[in-house]
Short mmCIF file of C-alpha atoms in Angstrom, two decimals:
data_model
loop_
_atom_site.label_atom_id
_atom_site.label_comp_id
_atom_site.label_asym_id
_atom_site.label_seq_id
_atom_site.Cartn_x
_atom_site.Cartn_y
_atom_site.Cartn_z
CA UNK A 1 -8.53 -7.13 -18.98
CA UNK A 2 -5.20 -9.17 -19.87
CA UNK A 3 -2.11 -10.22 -18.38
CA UNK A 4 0.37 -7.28 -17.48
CA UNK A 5 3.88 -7.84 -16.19
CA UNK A 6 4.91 -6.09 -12.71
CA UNK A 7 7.62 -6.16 -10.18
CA UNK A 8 8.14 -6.84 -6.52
CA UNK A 9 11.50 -6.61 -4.36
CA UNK A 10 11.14 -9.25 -1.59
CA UNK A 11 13.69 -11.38 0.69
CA UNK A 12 15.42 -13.71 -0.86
CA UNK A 13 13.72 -16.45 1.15
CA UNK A 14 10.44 -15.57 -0.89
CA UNK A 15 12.17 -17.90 -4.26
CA UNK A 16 12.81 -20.90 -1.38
CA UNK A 17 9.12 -20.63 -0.64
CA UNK A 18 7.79 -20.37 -4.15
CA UNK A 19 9.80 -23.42 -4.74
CA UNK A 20 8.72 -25.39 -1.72
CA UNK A 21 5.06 -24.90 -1.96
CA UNK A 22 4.38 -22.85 -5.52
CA UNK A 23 3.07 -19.72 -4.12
CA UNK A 24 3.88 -17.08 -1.31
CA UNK A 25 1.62 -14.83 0.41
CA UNK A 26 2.71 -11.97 2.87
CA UNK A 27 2.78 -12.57 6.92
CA UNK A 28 2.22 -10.48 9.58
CA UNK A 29 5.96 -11.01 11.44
CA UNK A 30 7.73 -10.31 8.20
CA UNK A 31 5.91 -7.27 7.76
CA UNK A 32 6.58 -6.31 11.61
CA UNK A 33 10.03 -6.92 11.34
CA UNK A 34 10.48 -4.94 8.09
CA UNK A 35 9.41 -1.87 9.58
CA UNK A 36 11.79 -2.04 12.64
CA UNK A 37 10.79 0.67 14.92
CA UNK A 38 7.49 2.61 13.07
CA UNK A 39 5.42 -0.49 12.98
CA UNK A 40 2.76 0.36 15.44
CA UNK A 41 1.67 3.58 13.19
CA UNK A 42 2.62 2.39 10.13
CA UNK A 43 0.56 -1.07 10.59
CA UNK A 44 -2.31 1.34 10.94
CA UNK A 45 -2.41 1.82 7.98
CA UNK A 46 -1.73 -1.41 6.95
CA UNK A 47 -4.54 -2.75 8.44
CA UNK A 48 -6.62 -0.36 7.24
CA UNK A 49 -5.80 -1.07 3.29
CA UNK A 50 -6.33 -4.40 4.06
CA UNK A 51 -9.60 -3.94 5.87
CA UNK A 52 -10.85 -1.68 3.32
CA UNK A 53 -9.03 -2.66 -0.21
CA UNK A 54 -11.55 -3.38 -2.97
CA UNK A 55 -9.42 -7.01 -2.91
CA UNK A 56 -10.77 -8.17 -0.25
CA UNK A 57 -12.92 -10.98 -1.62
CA UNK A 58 -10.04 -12.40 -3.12
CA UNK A 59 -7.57 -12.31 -0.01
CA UNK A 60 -6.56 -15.93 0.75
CA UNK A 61 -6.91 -17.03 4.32
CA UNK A 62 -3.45 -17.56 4.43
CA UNK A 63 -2.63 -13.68 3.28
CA UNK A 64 -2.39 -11.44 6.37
CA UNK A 65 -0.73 -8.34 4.03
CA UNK A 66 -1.26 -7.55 0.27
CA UNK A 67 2.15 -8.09 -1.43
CA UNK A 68 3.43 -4.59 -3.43
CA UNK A 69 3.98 -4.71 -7.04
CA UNK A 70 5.40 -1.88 -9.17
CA UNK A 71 3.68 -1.33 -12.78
CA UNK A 72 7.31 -0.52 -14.63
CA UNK A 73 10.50 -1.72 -13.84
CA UNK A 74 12.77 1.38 -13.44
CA UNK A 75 10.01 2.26 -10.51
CA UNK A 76 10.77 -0.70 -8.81
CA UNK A 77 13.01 -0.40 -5.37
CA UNK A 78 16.85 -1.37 -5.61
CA UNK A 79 18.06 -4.60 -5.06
CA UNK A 80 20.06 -4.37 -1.36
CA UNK A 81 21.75 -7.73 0.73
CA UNK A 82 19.45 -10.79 0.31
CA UNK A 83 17.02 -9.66 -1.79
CA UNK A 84 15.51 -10.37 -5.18
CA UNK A 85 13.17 -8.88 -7.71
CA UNK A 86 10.57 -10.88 -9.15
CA UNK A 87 9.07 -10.23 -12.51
CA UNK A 88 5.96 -11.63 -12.58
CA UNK A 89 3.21 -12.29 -15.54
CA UNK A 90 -0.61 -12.15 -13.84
CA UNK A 91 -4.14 -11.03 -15.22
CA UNK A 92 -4.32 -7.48 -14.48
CA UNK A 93 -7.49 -7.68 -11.79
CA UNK A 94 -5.85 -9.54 -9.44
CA UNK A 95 -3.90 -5.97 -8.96
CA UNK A 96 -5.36 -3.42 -6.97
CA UNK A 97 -3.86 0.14 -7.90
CA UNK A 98 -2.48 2.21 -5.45
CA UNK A 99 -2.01 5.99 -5.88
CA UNK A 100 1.91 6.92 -4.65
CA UNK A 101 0.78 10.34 -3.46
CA UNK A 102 -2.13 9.03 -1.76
CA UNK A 103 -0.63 5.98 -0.14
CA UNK A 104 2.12 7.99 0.95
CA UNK A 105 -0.37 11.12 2.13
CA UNK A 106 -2.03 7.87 4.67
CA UNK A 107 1.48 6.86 5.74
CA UNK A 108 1.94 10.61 6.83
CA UNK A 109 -1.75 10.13 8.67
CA UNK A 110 -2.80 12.99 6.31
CA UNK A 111 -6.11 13.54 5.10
CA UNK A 112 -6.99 13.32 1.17
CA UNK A 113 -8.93 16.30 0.12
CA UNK A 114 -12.11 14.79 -3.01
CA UNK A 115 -10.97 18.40 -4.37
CA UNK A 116 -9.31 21.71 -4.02
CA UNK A 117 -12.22 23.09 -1.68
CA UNK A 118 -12.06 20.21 0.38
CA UNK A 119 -8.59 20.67 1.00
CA UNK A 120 -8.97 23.89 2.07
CA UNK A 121 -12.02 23.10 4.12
CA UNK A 122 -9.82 20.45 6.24
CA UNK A 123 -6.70 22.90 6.92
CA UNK A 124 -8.89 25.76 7.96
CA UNK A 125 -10.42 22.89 10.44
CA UNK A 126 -6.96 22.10 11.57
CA UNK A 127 -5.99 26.26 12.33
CA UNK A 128 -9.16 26.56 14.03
CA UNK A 129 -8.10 23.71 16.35
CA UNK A 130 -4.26 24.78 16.41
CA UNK A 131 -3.47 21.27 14.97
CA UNK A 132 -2.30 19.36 12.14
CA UNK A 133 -2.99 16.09 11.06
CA UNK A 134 -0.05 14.15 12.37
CA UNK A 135 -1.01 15.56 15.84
CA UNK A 136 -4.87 14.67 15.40
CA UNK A 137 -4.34 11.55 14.28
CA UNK A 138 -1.63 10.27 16.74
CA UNK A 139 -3.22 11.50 19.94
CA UNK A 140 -6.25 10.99 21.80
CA UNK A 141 -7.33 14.99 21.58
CA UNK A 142 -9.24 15.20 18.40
CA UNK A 143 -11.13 12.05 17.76
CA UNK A 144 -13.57 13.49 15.01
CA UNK A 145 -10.13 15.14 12.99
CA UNK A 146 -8.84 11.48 13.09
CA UNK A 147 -12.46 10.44 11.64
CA UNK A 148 -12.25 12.52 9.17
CA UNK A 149 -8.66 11.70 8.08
CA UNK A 150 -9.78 7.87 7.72
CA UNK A 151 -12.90 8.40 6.27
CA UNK A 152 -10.72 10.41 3.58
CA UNK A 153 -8.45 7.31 2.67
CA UNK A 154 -11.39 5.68 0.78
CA UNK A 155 -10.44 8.03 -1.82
CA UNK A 156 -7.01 5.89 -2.20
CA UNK A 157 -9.35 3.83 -4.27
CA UNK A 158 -11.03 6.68 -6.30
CA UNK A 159 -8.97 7.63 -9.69
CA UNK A 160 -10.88 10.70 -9.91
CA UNK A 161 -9.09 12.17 -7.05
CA UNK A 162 -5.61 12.85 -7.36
CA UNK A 163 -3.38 14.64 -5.65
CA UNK A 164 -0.98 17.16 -7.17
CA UNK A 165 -2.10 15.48 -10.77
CA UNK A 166 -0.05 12.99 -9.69
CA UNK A 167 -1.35 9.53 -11.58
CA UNK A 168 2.08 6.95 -10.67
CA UNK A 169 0.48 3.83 -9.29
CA UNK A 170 1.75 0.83 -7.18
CA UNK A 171 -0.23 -2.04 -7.18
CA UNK A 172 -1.31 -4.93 -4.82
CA UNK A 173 -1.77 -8.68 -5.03
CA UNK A 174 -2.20 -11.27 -2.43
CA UNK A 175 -0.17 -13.98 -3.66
CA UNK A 176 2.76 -14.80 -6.03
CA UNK A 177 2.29 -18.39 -7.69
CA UNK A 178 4.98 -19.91 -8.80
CA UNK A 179 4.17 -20.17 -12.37
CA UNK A 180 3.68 -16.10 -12.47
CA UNK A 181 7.49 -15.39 -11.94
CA UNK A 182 9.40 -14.82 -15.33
CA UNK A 183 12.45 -13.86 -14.16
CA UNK A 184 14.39 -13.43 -10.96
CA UNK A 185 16.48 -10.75 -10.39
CA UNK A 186 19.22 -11.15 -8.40
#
């Protein structure tokens, strides 16, 4: 594998910190406070990628989120008030690739069908129980549904499963050093 170029949108503060002590990892407050009021369910899943990323060997101590990177530039969020995109330069496995649909399938507690029959398997489960996932997963009442959603988001990490054909990636990386940024955009 080589180098690759990607892009991240952070705070503005992020280029102080590079230049104070040469690299910046993501902490648990920012990433709190940059949810506003879905943390608690969205951290859920948080925790879980980082729990359960193929990364995690490589996670400094220091790293309590991975940091999101975008593989092409015109995929890469909008500059808004006080922030900056960085464009860095890193050897491509330090990135872990995330699947859009699937990532955003976890964020809507969803579960990720390995195929078409599975799919179908899991909403038949659902009518059976007058559910759907959202409910299963964000009350007390169906603790093996929730079980199975989770044990489904392992396939975030399996290329072989997609959903809708759908092959746009994000990617993660634990740290930005200093000497990876190429550009700022401001």
């Amino acid at each position: 594998m080589g180098r690759v170029t990607v892009w991240t949108k952070q705070h503005e503060n992020v280029v102080k910190i590079l230049e104070q002590e040469g690299r910046y990892t993501a902490k648990a407050e920012f990433v709190r406070r940059d949810m506003d009021d879905h943390n608690q369910l969205v951290l859920q899943c948080y925790n879980w990628l980082v729990a359960n990323t193929p990364a995690l060997p490589q996670k400094p101590q220091d790293a309590d989120y991975p940091i999101w990177v975008s593989m092409k530039q015109d995929a890469t969020m909008k500059l808004t008030p006080h922030s900056v995109v960085l464009e860095i330069e890193l050897d491509e496995e330090r990135i872990t690739k995330i699947n859009v649909e699937k990532w955003s399938a976890m964020l809507n507690y969803s579960y990720i069908g390995a195929d078409k029959a599975d799919k179908q398997r899991h909403r038949e489960l659902l009518e059976l129980y007058g559910t759907n996932d959202v409910k299963a997963f964000s009350t007390a009442f169906y603790p093996q549904i929730k079980k199975e959603i989770t044990d489904s988001w392992h396939r975030l990490f399996d290329e072989s499963v997609t959903i809708s054909g759908n092959d746009n990636y994000y990617g993660n990386i634990w740290e930005v050093r200093k000497e990876w940024v190429k550009r700022i955009i401001r």
